[in-house]
């Protein structure tokens, strides 16, 4: 089976083609980052309009990249949620309509299941069961995963997502949107130990996260200190260390609770090098293993949607002819594969 995947849930238009036997045949991405930069965040209406402009050309580019024609595609997968409603509608409408015209099945993919399965695109894919740490711009969740669609939520953020905390803190450090990767770069120049940020909610049991206090802490620290480059780098360093260590403490707890030996990290923040290094070290010490996708498959992309769509199509899922999207869509509502 060969599946065309379309991702338009936020500010990236992603289109890819995944073949069950040959793997990834095409991967096209257009980032709207420049479009939204002046506003300091994603403007939903501008995002929708740009997806309208880019989705069809990217599909044509993906077919050309793979040297395929429409008749070579056996199914169309599109992100149906969670995400921005207008942005989702673009990919869903194009995907559903193309599948109808091409007389192939369509499948509505859950964006976070796409992220969760992205490490399966790599050479050493994780086996079940595993603990998944989903860390993106909109989500911070720990999930016990025993199979496709067998997701038990262990804990999540009660306020800002990890990526959101990165972006907000980056903004107050004067960095452009989306600030996560830029803050991480600035942190490399920071002196460790100059500032010590709290590790929110680690002093009590449980697997919930809270990151909104960190940006306030960063704001107060910046206000109290000198407004020079080194201070900003030191704040970035302390902030990143706090997020990484907090995530590590909660992952350790989730692994202890489940007894699982494998940890999968997915979503934009899992591209963070400091997080990867720290989790790698922790898992080595535990005698377990950590899995994550290459950086371009951690952030939003079409490849993960094509892959998740293929898995779901093979499991018998199919979208109805109605185009429907779900801006809010809890991951645990997904059915187990074949159920
Ligand atoms: O998964 P993603 O592309 O989109 C959502 O589904 O939200 O995640 C985007 C988030 C942004 O908040 C971005 O700042 C963050 O991931 N991010 C990073 C890094 N790369 C992306 N945060 C920290 N370090 C990075 N290297
Ligand atoms: Zn995402």
Short mmCIF file of C-alpha atoms and ligand atoms in Angstrom, two decimals:
data_model
loop_
_atom_site.label_atom_id
_atom_site.label_comp_id
_atom_site.label_asym_id
_atom_site.label_seq_id
_atom_site.Cartn_x
_atom_site.Cartn_y
_atom_site.Cartn_z
CA UNK A 1 0.00 0.00 0.00
CA UNK A 2 1.17 3.50 -0.92
CA UNK A 3 -0.31 6.43 0.96
CA UNK A 4 -0.33 10.17 0.37
CA UNK A 5 -0.24 12.09 3.66
CA UNK A 6 -1.31 15.70 4.14
CA UNK A 7 -0.57 17.78 7.24
CA UNK A 8 -2.10 21.26 7.66
CA UNK A 9 -3.01 21.47 11.36
CA UNK A 10 -0.97 24.54 12.24
CA UNK A 11 1.71 26.58 10.45
CA UNK A 12 3.39 23.89 8.35
CA UNK A 13 2.09 22.43 5.10
CA UNK A 14 3.48 18.90 4.89
CA UNK A 15 2.90 16.37 2.12
CA UNK A 16 4.55 12.95 1.87
CA UNK A 17 4.18 9.57 0.21
CA UNK A 18 4.83 6.42 2.23
CA UNK A 19 5.04 2.95 0.73
CA UNK A 20 4.44 -0.08 2.94
CA UNK A 21 7.43 -1.94 1.46
CA UNK A 22 9.72 0.79 0.15
CA UNK A 23 9.27 3.31 2.96
CA UNK A 24 9.22 7.05 2.43
CA UNK A 25 9.14 7.97 -1.28
CA UNK A 26 8.60 11.72 -1.04
CA UNK A 27 8.56 14.37 1.64
CA UNK A 28 7.63 18.00 0.97
CA UNK A 29 7.38 20.71 3.58
CA UNK A 30 6.51 24.37 3.48
CA UNK A 31 6.90 26.33 6.70
CA UNK A 32 4.85 29.48 7.25
CA UNK A 33 7.22 30.74 9.93
CA UNK A 34 8.10 33.95 8.05
CA UNK A 35 4.42 34.73 7.46
CA UNK A 36 3.66 34.72 11.19
CA UNK A 37 6.97 36.13 12.49
CA UNK A 38 5.76 39.77 12.54
CA UNK A 39 2.85 38.79 14.79
CA UNK A 40 4.91 36.79 17.30
CA UNK A 41 2.69 33.72 16.87
CA UNK A 42 0.46 31.84 14.44
CA UNK A 43 -2.43 33.91 13.01
CA UNK A 44 -5.08 31.26 12.25
CA UNK A 45 -6.73 32.99 9.28
CA UNK A 46 -3.38 33.66 7.59
CA UNK A 47 -2.40 30.04 8.22
CA UNK A 48 -5.56 28.73 6.52
CA UNK A 49 -5.09 30.96 3.49
CA UNK A 50 -1.48 29.92 3.07
CA UNK A 51 -2.40 26.22 3.29
CA UNK A 52 -4.88 26.89 0.46
CA UNK A 53 -2.04 28.27 -1.63
CA UNK A 54 0.49 25.55 -0.83
CA UNK A 55 -1.28 22.19 -0.42
CA UNK A 56 -2.01 21.31 -4.05
CA UNK A 57 1.41 22.44 -5.38
CA UNK A 58 3.11 20.38 -2.65
CA UNK A 59 1.07 17.31 -3.61
CA UNK A 60 2.20 17.78 -7.21
CA UNK A 61 5.79 18.19 -6.00
CA UNK A 62 5.56 15.03 -3.88
CA UNK A 63 4.25 12.97 -6.81
CA UNK A 64 7.06 14.36 -9.00
CA UNK A 65 9.66 13.65 -6.30
CA UNK A 66 8.53 10.01 -6.10
CA UNK A 67 8.17 9.72 -9.89
CA UNK A 68 4.56 8.66 -9.41
CA UNK A 69 1.15 9.50 -10.82
CA UNK A 70 -2.14 9.87 -9.03
CA UNK A 71 -3.10 6.34 -10.11
CA UNK A 72 -0.13 4.97 -8.11
CA UNK A 73 -1.65 6.17 -4.80
CA UNK A 74 -3.75 3.65 -2.85
CA UNK A 75 -5.00 5.83 -0.04
CA UNK A 76 -5.04 9.44 1.20
CA UNK A 77 -4.38 10.38 4.83
CA UNK A 78 -5.00 13.85 6.22
CA UNK A 79 -4.67 15.37 9.67
CA UNK A 80 -8.21 15.83 11.01
CA UNK A 81 -7.23 17.18 14.44
CA UNK A 82 -6.31 18.42 16.91
CA UNK A 83 -5.30 21.82 15.55
CA UNK A 84 -6.61 25.07 14.10
CA UNK A 85 -10.03 24.47 12.60
CA UNK A 86 -9.55 26.49 9.41
CA UNK A 87 -6.10 25.07 8.79
CA UNK A 88 -7.34 21.51 9.34
CA UNK A 89 -10.25 22.09 6.97
CA UNK A 90 -7.87 22.82 4.09
CA UNK A 91 -5.95 19.53 4.28
CA UNK A 92 -9.08 17.54 5.09
CA UNK A 93 -11.03 18.99 2.17
CA UNK A 94 -8.24 18.51 -0.34
CA UNK A 95 -7.42 15.02 0.96
CA UNK A 96 -11.01 13.81 1.12
CA UNK A 97 -11.80 15.22 -2.34
CA UNK A 98 -8.70 13.71 -3.94
CA UNK A 99 -9.43 10.28 -2.47
CA UNK A 100 -12.97 10.49 -3.85
CA UNK A 101 -11.73 11.54 -7.29
CA UNK A 102 -9.01 8.87 -7.32
CA UNK A 103 -11.46 6.23 -6.02
CA UNK A 104 -9.24 5.23 -3.10
CA UNK A 105 -9.96 5.20 0.64
CA UNK A 106 -9.33 8.26 2.79
CA UNK A 107 -8.35 8.22 6.45
CA UNK A 108 -8.56 10.96 9.09
CA UNK A 109 -5.34 10.98 11.11
CA UNK A 110 -4.90 12.21 14.68
CA UNK A 111 -2.01 14.69 14.64
CA UNK A 112 -0.58 13.42 17.94
CA UNK A 113 -0.75 9.79 16.82
CA UNK A 114 1.27 11.00 13.83
CA UNK A 115 3.90 12.47 16.18
CA UNK A 116 3.80 9.39 18.39
CA UNK A 117 4.51 7.05 15.47
CA UNK A 118 7.15 9.27 13.81
CA UNK A 119 10.05 7.36 15.48
CA UNK A 120 8.81 4.29 13.54
CA UNK A 121 10.08 6.02 10.39
CA UNK A 122 13.65 5.51 11.63
CA UNK A 123 15.99 2.56 11.15
CA UNK A 124 15.62 1.24 14.73
CA UNK A 125 11.89 1.57 15.47
CA UNK A 126 10.64 1.06 19.04
CA UNK A 127 8.75 -2.12 19.92
CA UNK A 128 5.67 -2.09 22.17
CA UNK A 129 5.16 -1.47 25.03
CA UNK A 130 6.71 1.92 25.71
CA UNK A 131 6.18 5.15 27.58
CA UNK A 132 5.65 8.04 25.17
CA UNK A 133 6.56 11.60 26.04
CA UNK A 134 4.68 13.88 23.64
CA UNK A 135 6.14 17.37 23.77
CA UNK A 136 4.92 19.80 21.14
CA UNK A 137 3.71 23.37 20.91
CA UNK A 138 0.23 22.36 22.04
CA UNK A 139 0.74 19.20 24.11
CA UNK A 140 2.81 17.80 26.95
CA UNK A 141 1.66 14.28 27.74
CA UNK A 142 2.97 11.03 29.13
CA UNK A 143 1.25 8.00 27.64
CA UNK A 144 1.53 4.27 28.27
CA UNK A 145 1.50 2.71 24.81
CA UNK A 146 0.84 -1.02 24.47
CA UNK A 147 -0.07 -1.02 20.76
CA UNK A 148 -1.42 1.18 17.98
CA UNK A 149 -4.43 2.98 19.45
CA UNK A 150 -3.79 1.50 22.91
CA UNK A 151 -3.01 4.74 24.67
CA UNK A 152 -3.39 5.31 28.40
CA UNK A 153 -2.84 8.90 29.47
CA UNK A 154 -0.57 8.94 32.53
CA UNK A 155 -0.25 12.69 32.92
CA UNK A 156 -0.32 15.99 31.05
CA UNK A 157 0.27 19.69 31.49
CA UNK A 158 -2.32 21.60 33.47
CA UNK A 159 -1.35 24.84 31.70
CA UNK A 160 1.28 25.65 29.03
CA UNK A 161 2.74 22.92 26.86
CA UNK A 162 6.54 22.50 26.94
CA UNK A 163 6.92 23.98 23.45
CA UNK A 164 4.64 26.86 24.34
CA UNK A 165 6.81 27.59 27.40
CA UNK A 166 9.90 27.57 25.15
CA UNK A 167 8.21 29.96 22.70
CA UNK A 168 6.93 32.37 25.36
CA UNK A 169 10.24 32.48 27.19
CA UNK A 170 12.08 32.96 23.90
CA UNK A 171 9.80 35.89 23.11
CA UNK A 172 10.60 37.66 26.36
CA UNK A 173 14.30 37.08 25.66
CA UNK A 174 13.76 38.98 22.41
CA UNK A 175 13.90 35.96 20.08
CA UNK A 176 11.67 35.57 17.02
CA UNK A 177 8.78 33.11 16.74
CA UNK A 178 8.94 30.12 17.04
CA UNK A 179 11.55 30.65 19.67
CA UNK A 180 12.13 27.07 20.90
CA UNK A 181 15.05 26.19 18.62
CA UNK A 182 16.54 29.70 18.95
CA UNK A 183 16.34 29.62 22.73
CA UNK A 184 18.12 26.25 22.64
CA UNK A 185 20.90 27.80 20.53
CA UNK A 186 21.22 30.77 22.91
CA UNK A 187 21.32 28.41 25.90
CA UNK A 188 24.53 26.86 24.56
CA UNK A 189 26.29 30.17 25.28
CA UNK A 190 24.83 30.31 28.80
CA UNK A 191 26.82 29.70 31.96
CA UNK A 192 25.35 26.72 33.80
CA UNK A 193 24.45 27.33 37.40
CA UNK A 194 24.23 31.14 37.31
CA UNK A 195 20.47 30.90 37.73
CA UNK A 196 18.44 28.10 39.21
CA UNK A 197 14.86 27.75 38.00
CA UNK A 198 12.23 25.67 39.82
CA UNK A 199 11.32 22.15 38.65
CA UNK A 200 7.52 22.60 38.72
CA UNK A 201 5.39 19.90 40.35
CA UNK A 202 8.28 17.52 40.97
CA UNK A 203 8.04 17.87 44.77
CA UNK A 204 4.74 16.01 44.87
CA UNK A 205 3.74 12.63 43.48
CA UNK A 206 2.00 12.32 40.15
CA UNK A 207 2.69 12.81 36.48
CA UNK A 208 1.08 16.19 35.79
CA UNK A 209 3.16 19.07 34.42
CA UNK A 210 2.93 22.83 34.83
CA UNK A 211 5.16 25.08 32.74
CA UNK A 212 3.48 28.48 32.89
CA UNK A 213 5.38 29.45 36.06
CA UNK A 214 8.72 29.07 34.29
CA UNK A 215 8.12 31.93 31.88
CA UNK A 216 7.12 34.15 34.81
CA UNK A 217 10.29 33.10 36.61
CA UNK A 218 12.27 33.91 33.48
CA UNK A 219 10.56 37.30 33.16
CA UNK A 220 11.36 38.17 36.78
CA UNK A 221 14.96 37.00 36.42
CA UNK A 222 15.48 39.09 33.28
CA UNK A 223 13.92 42.12 34.96
CA UNK A 224 16.13 41.75 38.04
CA UNK A 225 19.39 41.24 36.10
CA UNK A 226 21.36 43.21 33.57
CA UNK A 227 19.82 43.24 30.11
CA UNK A 228 22.93 42.05 28.28
CA UNK A 229 23.48 39.15 25.91
CA UNK A 230 25.24 36.97 28.50
CA UNK A 231 22.41 37.35 31.01
CA UNK A 232 19.86 36.35 28.39
CA UNK A 233 21.97 33.32 27.46
CA UNK A 234 22.28 32.36 31.14
CA UNK A 235 18.51 32.65 31.58
CA UNK A 236 17.94 30.55 28.45
CA UNK A 237 20.33 27.92 29.83
CA UNK A 238 18.63 27.82 33.24
CA UNK A 239 15.19 27.65 31.64
CA UNK A 240 16.15 24.81 29.29
CA UNK A 241 17.77 22.87 32.15
CA UNK A 242 14.62 23.26 34.23
CA UNK A 243 12.37 21.96 31.44
CA UNK A 244 14.70 19.06 30.62
CA UNK A 245 15.13 17.98 34.22
CA UNK A 246 11.41 18.28 34.95
CA UNK A 247 10.58 16.12 31.92
CA UNK A 248 13.24 13.62 33.01
CA UNK A 249 11.91 13.32 36.55
CA UNK A 250 8.38 12.65 35.25
CA UNK A 251 9.57 10.17 32.62
CA UNK A 252 11.48 8.26 35.29
CA UNK A 253 8.30 8.07 37.37
CA UNK A 254 6.25 6.92 34.38
CA UNK A 255 8.80 4.18 33.63
CA UNK A 256 8.80 3.07 37.28
CA UNK A 257 5.00 3.04 37.32
CA UNK A 258 4.57 1.01 34.13
CA UNK A 259 7.69 -1.13 34.42
CA UNK A 260 8.41 -0.42 30.74
CA UNK A 261 12.02 -0.25 29.52
CA UNK A 262 11.48 1.87 26.44
CA UNK A 263 10.89 5.60 26.20
CA UNK A 264 9.69 7.27 23.00
CA UNK A 265 9.94 11.05 22.66
CA UNK A 266 7.97 12.83 19.97
CA UNK A 267 6.76 16.30 18.98
CA UNK A 268 8.71 19.48 18.24
CA UNK A 269 10.49 19.72 21.60
CA UNK A 270 11.93 16.20 21.15
CA UNK A 271 14.24 17.80 18.56
CA UNK A 272 15.99 19.52 21.50
CA UNK A 273 19.58 18.26 21.74
CA UNK A 274 19.93 18.80 25.46
CA UNK A 275 16.73 16.82 26.10
CA UNK A 276 17.92 14.00 23.82
CA UNK A 277 21.32 13.81 25.53
CA UNK A 278 19.86 13.83 29.06
CA UNK A 279 17.18 11.24 28.31
CA UNK A 280 19.73 9.07 26.51
CA UNK A 281 21.98 9.11 29.56
CA UNK A 282 19.09 8.37 31.92
CA UNK A 283 17.89 5.42 29.83
CA UNK A 284 21.43 4.03 29.58
CA UNK A 285 21.72 4.09 33.36
CA UNK A 286 18.38 2.28 33.66
CA UNK A 287 19.37 -0.33 31.10
CA UNK A 288 16.57 0.82 28.82
CA UNK A 289 16.44 2.60 25.51
CA UNK A 290 15.20 5.94 24.22
CA UNK A 291 13.74 6.47 20.73
CA UNK A 292 13.07 9.63 18.73
CA UNK A 293 12.75 10.69 15.13
CA UNK A 294 15.27 12.75 13.14
CA UNK A 295 14.71 16.47 13.93
CA UNK A 296 12.63 17.22 10.80
CA UNK A 297 10.23 14.43 11.77
CA UNK A 298 9.92 15.74 15.36
CA UNK A 299 8.31 18.97 14.22
CA UNK A 300 5.20 18.93 12.01
CA UNK A 301 5.56 17.05 8.73
CA UNK A 302 3.63 15.04 6.18
CA UNK A 303 5.70 11.86 6.57
CA UNK A 304 4.30 11.02 9.99
CA UNK A 305 0.75 11.54 8.69
CA UNK A 306 1.35 9.32 5.64
CA UNK A 307 2.82 6.64 7.92
CA UNK A 308 0.10 6.80 10.60
CA UNK A 309 -2.51 6.86 7.81
CA UNK A 310 -1.05 3.73 6.25
CA UNK A 311 -1.08 1.91 9.59
CA UNK A 312 -4.71 2.91 10.14
CA UNK A 313 -5.81 2.02 6.58
CA UNK A 314 -4.18 -1.39 6.90
CA UNK A 315 -6.07 -1.77 10.18
CA UNK A 316 -9.37 -1.14 8.39
CA UNK A 317 -10.04 2.52 9.22
CA UNK A 318 -11.70 4.68 6.57
CA UNK A 319 -13.13 8.18 6.63
CA UNK A 320 -16.72 8.70 5.51
CA UNK A 321 -17.44 10.99 2.56
CA UNK A 322 -18.21 13.88 4.91
CA UNK A 323 -15.31 16.24 5.53
CA UNK A 324 -15.09 16.60 9.29
CA UNK A 325 -12.29 17.84 11.52
CA UNK A 326 -11.83 17.87 15.29
CA UNK A 327 -9.93 20.89 16.65
CA UNK A 328 -10.03 19.15 20.04
CA UNK A 329 -9.58 15.41 19.99
CA UNK A 330 -8.28 13.44 22.99
CA UNK A 331 -5.76 10.79 21.90
CA UNK A 332 -7.34 8.13 24.14
CA UNK A 333 -10.52 8.28 22.06
CA UNK A 334 -8.73 6.53 19.19
CA UNK A 335 -9.70 2.90 18.74
CA UNK A 336 -7.17 0.12 19.18
CA UNK A 337 -5.94 -1.13 15.81
CA UNK A 338 -8.40 -3.60 14.34
CA UNK A 339 -10.96 -2.93 17.08
O1 LIG B 1 5.23 19.38 17.02
P1 LIG B 1 5.36 20.78 16.59
O2 LIG B 1 6.08 21.10 15.31
O3 LIG B 1 3.96 21.46 16.46
C1 LIG B 1 2.88 21.18 17.28
O4 LIG B 1 2.20 20.15 17.03
O5 LIG B 1 2.71 21.98 18.23
O6 LIG B 1 6.06 21.53 17.80
C2 LIG B 1 6.43 22.86 17.72
C3 LIG B 1 7.05 23.28 19.04
C4 LIG B 1 7.31 24.76 19.12
O7 LIG B 1 6.84 25.22 20.37
C5 LIG B 1 8.81 24.88 19.01
O8 LIG B 1 9.35 26.00 19.65
C6 LIG B 1 9.27 23.59 19.66
O9 LIG B 1 8.33 22.63 19.21
N1 LIG B 1 10.63 23.21 19.28
C7 LIG B 1 11.68 23.18 20.13
C8 LIG B 1 12.80 22.79 19.36
N2 LIG B 1 12.40 22.59 18.07
C9 LIG B 1 11.06 22.85 18.05
N3 LIG B 1 11.77 23.43 21.45
C10 LIG B 1 12.96 23.30 22.02
N4 LIG B 1 14.09 22.96 21.37
C11 LIG B 1 14.07 22.69 20.04
N5 LIG B 1 15.19 22.34 19.41
ZN1 LIG B 2 2.67 18.89 15.85
#
